[in-house]
Tab-separated table of C-alpha atoms in Angstrom:
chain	number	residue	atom	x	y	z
A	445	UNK	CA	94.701	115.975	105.810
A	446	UNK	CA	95.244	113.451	108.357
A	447	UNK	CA	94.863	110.579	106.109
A	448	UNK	CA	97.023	111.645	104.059
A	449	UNK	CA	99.650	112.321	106.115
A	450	UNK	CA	99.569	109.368	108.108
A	451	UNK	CA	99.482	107.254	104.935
A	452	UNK	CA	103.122	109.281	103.783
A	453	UNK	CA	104.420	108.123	106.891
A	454	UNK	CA	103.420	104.486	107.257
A	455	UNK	CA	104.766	104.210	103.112
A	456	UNK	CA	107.818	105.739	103.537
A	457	UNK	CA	109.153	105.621	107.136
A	458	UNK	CA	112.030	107.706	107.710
A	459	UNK	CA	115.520	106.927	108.920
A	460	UNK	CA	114.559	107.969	112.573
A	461	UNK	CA	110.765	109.209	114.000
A	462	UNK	CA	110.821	112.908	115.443
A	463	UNK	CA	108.619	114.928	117.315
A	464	UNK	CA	106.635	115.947	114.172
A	465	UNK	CA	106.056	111.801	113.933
A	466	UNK	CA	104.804	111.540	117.277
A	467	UNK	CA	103.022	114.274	116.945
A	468	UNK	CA	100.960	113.014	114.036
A	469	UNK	CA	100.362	109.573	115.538
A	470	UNK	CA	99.066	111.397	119.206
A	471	UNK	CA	96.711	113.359	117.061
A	472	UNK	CA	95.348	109.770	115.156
A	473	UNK	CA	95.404	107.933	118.349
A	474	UNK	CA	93.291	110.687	120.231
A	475	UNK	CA	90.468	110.637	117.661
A	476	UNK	CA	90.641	106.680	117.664
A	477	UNK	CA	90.159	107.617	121.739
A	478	UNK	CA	86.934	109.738	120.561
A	479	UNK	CA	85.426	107.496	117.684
A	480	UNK	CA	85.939	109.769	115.091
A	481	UNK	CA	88.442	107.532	113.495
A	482	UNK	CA	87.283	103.611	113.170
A	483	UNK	CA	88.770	101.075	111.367
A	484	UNK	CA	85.521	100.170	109.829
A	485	UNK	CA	82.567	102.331	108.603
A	486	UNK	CA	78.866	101.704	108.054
A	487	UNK	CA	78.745	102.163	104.031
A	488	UNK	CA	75.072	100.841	102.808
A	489	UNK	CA	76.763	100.130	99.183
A	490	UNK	CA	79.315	97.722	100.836
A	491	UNK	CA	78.995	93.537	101.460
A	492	UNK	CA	77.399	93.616	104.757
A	493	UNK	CA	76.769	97.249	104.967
A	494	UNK	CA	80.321	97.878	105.743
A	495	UNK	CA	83.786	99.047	104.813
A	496	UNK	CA	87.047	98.834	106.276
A	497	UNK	CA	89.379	101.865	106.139
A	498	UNK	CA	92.858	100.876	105.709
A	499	UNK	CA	94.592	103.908	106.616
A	500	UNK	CA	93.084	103.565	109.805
A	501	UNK	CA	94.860	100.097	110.255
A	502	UNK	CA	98.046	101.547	108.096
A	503	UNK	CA	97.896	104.204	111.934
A	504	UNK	CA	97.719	101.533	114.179
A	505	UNK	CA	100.681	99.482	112.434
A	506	UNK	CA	102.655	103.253	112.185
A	507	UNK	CA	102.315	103.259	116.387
A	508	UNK	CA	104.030	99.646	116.754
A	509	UNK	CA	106.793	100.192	114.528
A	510	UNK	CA	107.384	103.897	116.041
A	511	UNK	CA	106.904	102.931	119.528
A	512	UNK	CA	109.909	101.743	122.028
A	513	UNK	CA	109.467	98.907	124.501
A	514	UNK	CA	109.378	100.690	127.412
A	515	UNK	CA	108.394	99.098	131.370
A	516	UNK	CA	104.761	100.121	131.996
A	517	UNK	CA	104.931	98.237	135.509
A	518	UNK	CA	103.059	99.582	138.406
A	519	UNK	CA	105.450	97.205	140.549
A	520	UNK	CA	107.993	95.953	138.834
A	521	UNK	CA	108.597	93.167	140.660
A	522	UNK	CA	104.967	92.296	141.451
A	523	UNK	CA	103.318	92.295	138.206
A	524	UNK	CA	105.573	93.565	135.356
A	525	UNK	CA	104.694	95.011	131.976
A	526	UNK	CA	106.599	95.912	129.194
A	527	UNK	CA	104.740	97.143	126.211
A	528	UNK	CA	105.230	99.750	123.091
A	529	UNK	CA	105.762	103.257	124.735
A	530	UNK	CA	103.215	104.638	121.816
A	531	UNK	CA	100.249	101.752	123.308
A	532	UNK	CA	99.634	102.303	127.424
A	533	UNK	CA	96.493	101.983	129.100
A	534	UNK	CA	94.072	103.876	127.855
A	535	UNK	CA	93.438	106.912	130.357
A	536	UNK	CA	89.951	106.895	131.396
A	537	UNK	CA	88.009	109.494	134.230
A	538	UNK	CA	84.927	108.848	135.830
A	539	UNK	CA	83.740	111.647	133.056
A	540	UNK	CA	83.512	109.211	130.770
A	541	UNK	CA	80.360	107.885	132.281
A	542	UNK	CA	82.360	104.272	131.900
A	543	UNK	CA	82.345	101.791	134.722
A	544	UNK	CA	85.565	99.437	135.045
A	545	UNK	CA	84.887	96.946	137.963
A	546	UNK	CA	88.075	96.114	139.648
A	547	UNK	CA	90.011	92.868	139.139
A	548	UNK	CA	92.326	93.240	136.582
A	549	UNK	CA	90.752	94.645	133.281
A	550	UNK	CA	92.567	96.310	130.584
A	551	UNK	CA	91.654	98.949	127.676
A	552	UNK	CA	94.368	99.561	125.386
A	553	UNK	CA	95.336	103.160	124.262
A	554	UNK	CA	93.787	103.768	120.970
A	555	UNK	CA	90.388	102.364	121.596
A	556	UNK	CA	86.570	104.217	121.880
A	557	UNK	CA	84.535	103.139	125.032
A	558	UNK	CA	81.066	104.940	124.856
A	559	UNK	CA	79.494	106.182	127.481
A	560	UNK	CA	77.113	103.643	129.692
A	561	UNK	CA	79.895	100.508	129.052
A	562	UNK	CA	80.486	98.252	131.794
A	563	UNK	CA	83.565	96.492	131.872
A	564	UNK	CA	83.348	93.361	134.444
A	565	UNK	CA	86.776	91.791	135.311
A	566	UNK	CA	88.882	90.683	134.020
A	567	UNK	CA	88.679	91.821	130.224
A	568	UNK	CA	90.364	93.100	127.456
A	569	UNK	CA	90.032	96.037	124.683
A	570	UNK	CA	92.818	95.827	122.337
A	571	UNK	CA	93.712	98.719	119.871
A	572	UNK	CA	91.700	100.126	117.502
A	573	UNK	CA	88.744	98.397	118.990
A	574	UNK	CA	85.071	100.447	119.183
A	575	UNK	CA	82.575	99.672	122.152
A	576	UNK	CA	79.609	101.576	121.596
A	577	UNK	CA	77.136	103.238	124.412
A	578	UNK	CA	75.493	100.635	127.281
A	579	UNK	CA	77.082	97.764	125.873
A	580	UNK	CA	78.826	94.961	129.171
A	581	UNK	CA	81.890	93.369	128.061
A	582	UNK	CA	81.491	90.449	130.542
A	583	UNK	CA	84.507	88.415	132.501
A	584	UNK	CA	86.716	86.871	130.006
A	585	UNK	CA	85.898	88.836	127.858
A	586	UNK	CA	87.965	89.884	124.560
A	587	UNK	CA	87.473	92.576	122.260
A	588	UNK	CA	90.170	92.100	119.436
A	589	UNK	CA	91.794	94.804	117.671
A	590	UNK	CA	89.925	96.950	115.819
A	591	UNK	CA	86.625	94.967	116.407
A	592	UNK	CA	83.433	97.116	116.019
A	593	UNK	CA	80.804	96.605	118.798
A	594	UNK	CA	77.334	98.635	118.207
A	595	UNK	CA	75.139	100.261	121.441
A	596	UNK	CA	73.344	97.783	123.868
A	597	UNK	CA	75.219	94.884	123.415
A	598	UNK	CA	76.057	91.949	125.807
A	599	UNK	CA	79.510	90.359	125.454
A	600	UNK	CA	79.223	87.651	127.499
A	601	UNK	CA	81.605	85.413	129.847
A	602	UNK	CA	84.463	84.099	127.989
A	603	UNK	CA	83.841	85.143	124.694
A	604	UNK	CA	86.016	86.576	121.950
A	605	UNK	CA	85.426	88.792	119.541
A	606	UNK	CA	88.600	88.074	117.062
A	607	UNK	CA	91.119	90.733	115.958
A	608	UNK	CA	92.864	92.009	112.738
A	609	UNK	CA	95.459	94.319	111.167
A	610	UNK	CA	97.091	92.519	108.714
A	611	UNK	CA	96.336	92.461	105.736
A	612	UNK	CA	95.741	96.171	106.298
A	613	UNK	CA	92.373	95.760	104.022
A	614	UNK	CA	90.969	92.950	105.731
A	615	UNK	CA	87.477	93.182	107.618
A	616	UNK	CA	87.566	93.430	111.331
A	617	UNK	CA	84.635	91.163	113.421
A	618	UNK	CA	81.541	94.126	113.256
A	619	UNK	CA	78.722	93.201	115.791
A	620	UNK	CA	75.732	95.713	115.497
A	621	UNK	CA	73.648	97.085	117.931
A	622	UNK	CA	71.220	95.855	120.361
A	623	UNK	CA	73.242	91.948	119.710
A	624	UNK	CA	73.737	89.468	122.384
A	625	UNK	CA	77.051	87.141	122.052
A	626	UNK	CA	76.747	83.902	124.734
A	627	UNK	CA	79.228	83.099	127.038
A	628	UNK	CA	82.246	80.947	125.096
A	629	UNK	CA	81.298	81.985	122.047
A	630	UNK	CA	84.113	83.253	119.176
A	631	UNK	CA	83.025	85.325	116.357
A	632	UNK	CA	86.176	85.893	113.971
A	633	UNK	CA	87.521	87.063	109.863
A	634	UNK	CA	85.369	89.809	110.162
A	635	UNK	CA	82.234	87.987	110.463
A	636	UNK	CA	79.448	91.112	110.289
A	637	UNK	CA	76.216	89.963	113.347
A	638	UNK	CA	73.272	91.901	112.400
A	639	UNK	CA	71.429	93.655	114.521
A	640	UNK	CA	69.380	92.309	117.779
A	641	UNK	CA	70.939	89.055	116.937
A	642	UNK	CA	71.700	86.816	119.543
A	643	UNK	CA	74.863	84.123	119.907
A	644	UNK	CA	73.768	81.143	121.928
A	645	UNK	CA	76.447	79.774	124.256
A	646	UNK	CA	79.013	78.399	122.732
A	647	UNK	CA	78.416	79.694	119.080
A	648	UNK	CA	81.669	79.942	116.597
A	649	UNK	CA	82.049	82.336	113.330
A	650	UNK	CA	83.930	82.044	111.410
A	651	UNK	CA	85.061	82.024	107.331
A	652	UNK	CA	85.199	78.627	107.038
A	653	UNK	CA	81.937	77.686	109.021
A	654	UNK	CA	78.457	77.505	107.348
A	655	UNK	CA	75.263	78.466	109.293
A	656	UNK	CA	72.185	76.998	108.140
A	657	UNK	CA	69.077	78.866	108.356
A	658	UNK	CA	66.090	76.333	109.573
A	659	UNK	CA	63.997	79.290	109.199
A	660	UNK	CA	64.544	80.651	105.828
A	661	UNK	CA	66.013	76.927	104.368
A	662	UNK	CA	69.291	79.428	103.452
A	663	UNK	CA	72.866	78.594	104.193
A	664	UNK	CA	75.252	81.536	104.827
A	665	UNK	CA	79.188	81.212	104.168
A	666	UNK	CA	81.711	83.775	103.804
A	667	UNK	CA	83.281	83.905	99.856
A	668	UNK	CA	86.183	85.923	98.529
A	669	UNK	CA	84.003	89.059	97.797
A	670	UNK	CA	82.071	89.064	101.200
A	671	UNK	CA	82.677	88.122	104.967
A	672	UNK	CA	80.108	85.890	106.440
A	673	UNK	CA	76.994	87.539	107.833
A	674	UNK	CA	74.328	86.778	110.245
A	675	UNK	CA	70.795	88.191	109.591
A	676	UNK	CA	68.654	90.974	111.773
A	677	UNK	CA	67.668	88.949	114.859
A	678	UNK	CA	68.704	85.733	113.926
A	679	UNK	CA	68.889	83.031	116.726
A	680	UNK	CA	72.326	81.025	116.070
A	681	UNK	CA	73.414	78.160	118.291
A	682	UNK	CA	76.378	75.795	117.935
A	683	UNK	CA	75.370	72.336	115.466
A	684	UNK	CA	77.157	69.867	113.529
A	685	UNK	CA	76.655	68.445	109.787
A	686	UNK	CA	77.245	64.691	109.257
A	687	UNK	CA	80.270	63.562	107.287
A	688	UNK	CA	78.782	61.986	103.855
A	689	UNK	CA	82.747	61.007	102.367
A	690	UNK	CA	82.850	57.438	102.725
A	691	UNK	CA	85.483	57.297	106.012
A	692	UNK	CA	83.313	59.920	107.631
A	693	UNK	CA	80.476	58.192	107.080
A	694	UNK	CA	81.929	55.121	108.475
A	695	UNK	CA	83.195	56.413	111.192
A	696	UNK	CA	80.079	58.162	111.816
A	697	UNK	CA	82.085	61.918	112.505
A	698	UNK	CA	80.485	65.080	112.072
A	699	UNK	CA	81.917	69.147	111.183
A	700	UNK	CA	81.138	71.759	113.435
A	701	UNK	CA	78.488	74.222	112.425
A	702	UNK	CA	76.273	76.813	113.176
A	703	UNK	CA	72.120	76.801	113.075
A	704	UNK	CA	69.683	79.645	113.319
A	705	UNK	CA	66.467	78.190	114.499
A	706	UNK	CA	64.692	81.081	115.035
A	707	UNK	CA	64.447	85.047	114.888
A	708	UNK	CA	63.960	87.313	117.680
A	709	UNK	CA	60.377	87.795	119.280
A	710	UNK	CA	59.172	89.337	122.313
A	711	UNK	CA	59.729	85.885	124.308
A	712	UNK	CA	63.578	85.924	122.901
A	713	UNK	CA	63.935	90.464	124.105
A	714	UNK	CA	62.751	89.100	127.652
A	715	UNK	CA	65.279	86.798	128.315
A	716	UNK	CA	67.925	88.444	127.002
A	717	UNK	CA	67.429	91.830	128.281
A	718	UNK	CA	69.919	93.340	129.868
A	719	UNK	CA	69.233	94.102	133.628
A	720	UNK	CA	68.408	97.713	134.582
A	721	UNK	CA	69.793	97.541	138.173
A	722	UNK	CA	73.228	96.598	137.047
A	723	UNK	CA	73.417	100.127	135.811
C-alpha cells in the first residue's frame, strides 16, 4: 500500500535514497498530479467537514529531503532557478483543458489543476495544492501548499490563500466550491470557507481573528479542537472591534476583524458571477 510505504520511508530514511525511493515518491507525486491523493479530505464526521491526511504531507516533506538542488534555469543568466530536482514545474499539455496566460505564472510539480482553470499572470500553485474544475486564480495570485480550492471559484487579484506542512497534522486553508475570495484578501491556519461564500476585498482569516455574524448575532473563532469556519454563503468584509482596556480606550485604537453582513441572494450570484466569455 502506498501509504504505507511512503510512511516507512519518511520514518526511517535510509543512509542514501535509490531508485526504489524515487520510484515510490514519482508514483505519490503523479497521483497528487491527478487528485487522487490530497492532503485534505471531505469527512462529514470531521470539524468543518474535513480531515487532513498526514501521510500525504509526511510525501511532500519525503520529496524535499530526497531531492538535490539542481539549476532549473531556462537561461541561466537571464532568469535563474535553482530548486529541489524532485519539485519542477509541473508539466502541463493543452489536454488538460487548462489555460495558463503568459507572463510569468508558475504551478509546482505535485499539484491537481482541474480541467476549465484559468491561470492569469503572474501566479503561483505551490505543492500539494488542489484547484478544482472552472475555478480563475487571478494576477497575484497565491495558492499555498497543499491548499484545497473547490469547482467555480474566483481567486482574485492579489490574494493568498496560506500554506502548510508542518506540523504534518495541521489543517491546510480549504475553500469550497462555487466561493469568491476579493482581491487582497488572505485566508490562512486552515481556515475552512463554506460554500458560495464570498470574501469582500480586503478580507483576512485567520486563527486569531473573530468574525461576527450581524446576521445570525454569532461570533466564529477558531479553538484548539476546530479551525475557524465561515458559513454557506456568508458575505464577510474586513471590520474592526473597539479597544475597551483602559489605554485602548483612551487612545481610541481598534483590532482588526471580520463581519458577515449578509448571505448570498440572487442580487449577491449576479455580481459575482464569473464571466462566460472569458472562457
Amino acid at each position: 500500500m502506498l501509504r504505507a510505504r511512503i510512511e516507512e520511508l519518511f520514518e526511517n530514511p535510509p543512509a542514501a535514497y535509490g531508485d526504489e525511493h524515487f520510484a515510490l515518491f514519482r508514483e505519490f507525486k503523479e497521483g497528487l498530479n491527478r487528485g487522487e491523493i490530497r492532503a485534505a479530505k471531505p469527512e462529514a464526521a470531521a470539524a468543518g467537514g474535513w480531515r487532513a491526511e498526514t501521510w500525504v504531507k509526511k510525501g511532500i516533506l519525503l520529496g524535499f529531503r530526497m531531492g538535490a538542488i539542481v539549476d532549473m534555469s531556462i537561461d541561466a543568466h537571464k532568469q535563474p532557478f535553482f530548486d529541489k530536482a524532485t519539485y519542477p514545474v509541473r508539466a502541463m499539455a493543452t489536454s488538460d483543458g487548462v489555460r495558463i496566460v503568459p507572463g510569468g505564472s508558475s504551478i509546482r510539480d505535485g499539484s491537481f489543476i482541474g480541467r476549465g482553470v484559468i491561470c492569469m499572470p503572474p501566479m503561483f500553485v505551490n505543492v500539494g495544492a488542489y484547484v478544482g474544475e472552472n475555478t480563475m486564480i487571478d494576477s497575484h495570485a497565491l495558492v499555498g501548499s497543499c491548499a484545497q480550492v473547490g469547482r467555480s471559484c474566483h481567486i482574485s487579484a492579489g490574494s493568498q490563500l496560506g500554506g502548510v506542512l508542518e506540523p504534518v497534522g495541521a489543517m491546510p486553508v480549504i475553500i469550497e466550491d462555487e466561493v469568491m475570495v476579493g482581491g487582497n484578501s488572505g485566508v490562512y491556519e486552515g481556515t475552512i470557507v463554506k460554500r458560495r461564500a464570498v470574501l469582500g476585498t480586503g478580507a483576512i482569516l485567520n486563527r486569531s481573528i473573530p468574525v461576527y455574524d450581524l446576521v445570525r448575532e454569532a461570533v466564529y473563532t477558531a479553538s484548539d479542537a476546530a479551525p475557524l469556519i465561515i458559513p454557506e454563503d456568508a458575505i464577510v468584509v474586513p471590520g474592526s472591534r473597539a479597544l475597551t482596556e483602559e489605554r485602548g480606550a483612551r487612545w481610541h485604537l481598534s483590532l482588526q476583524c471580520a463581519v458577515i453582513v449578509k448571505y448570498r441572494d440572487a442580487k449577491t450570484d449576479a455580481r459575482v458571477n464569473l464571466e462566460d466569455m472569458l472562457r
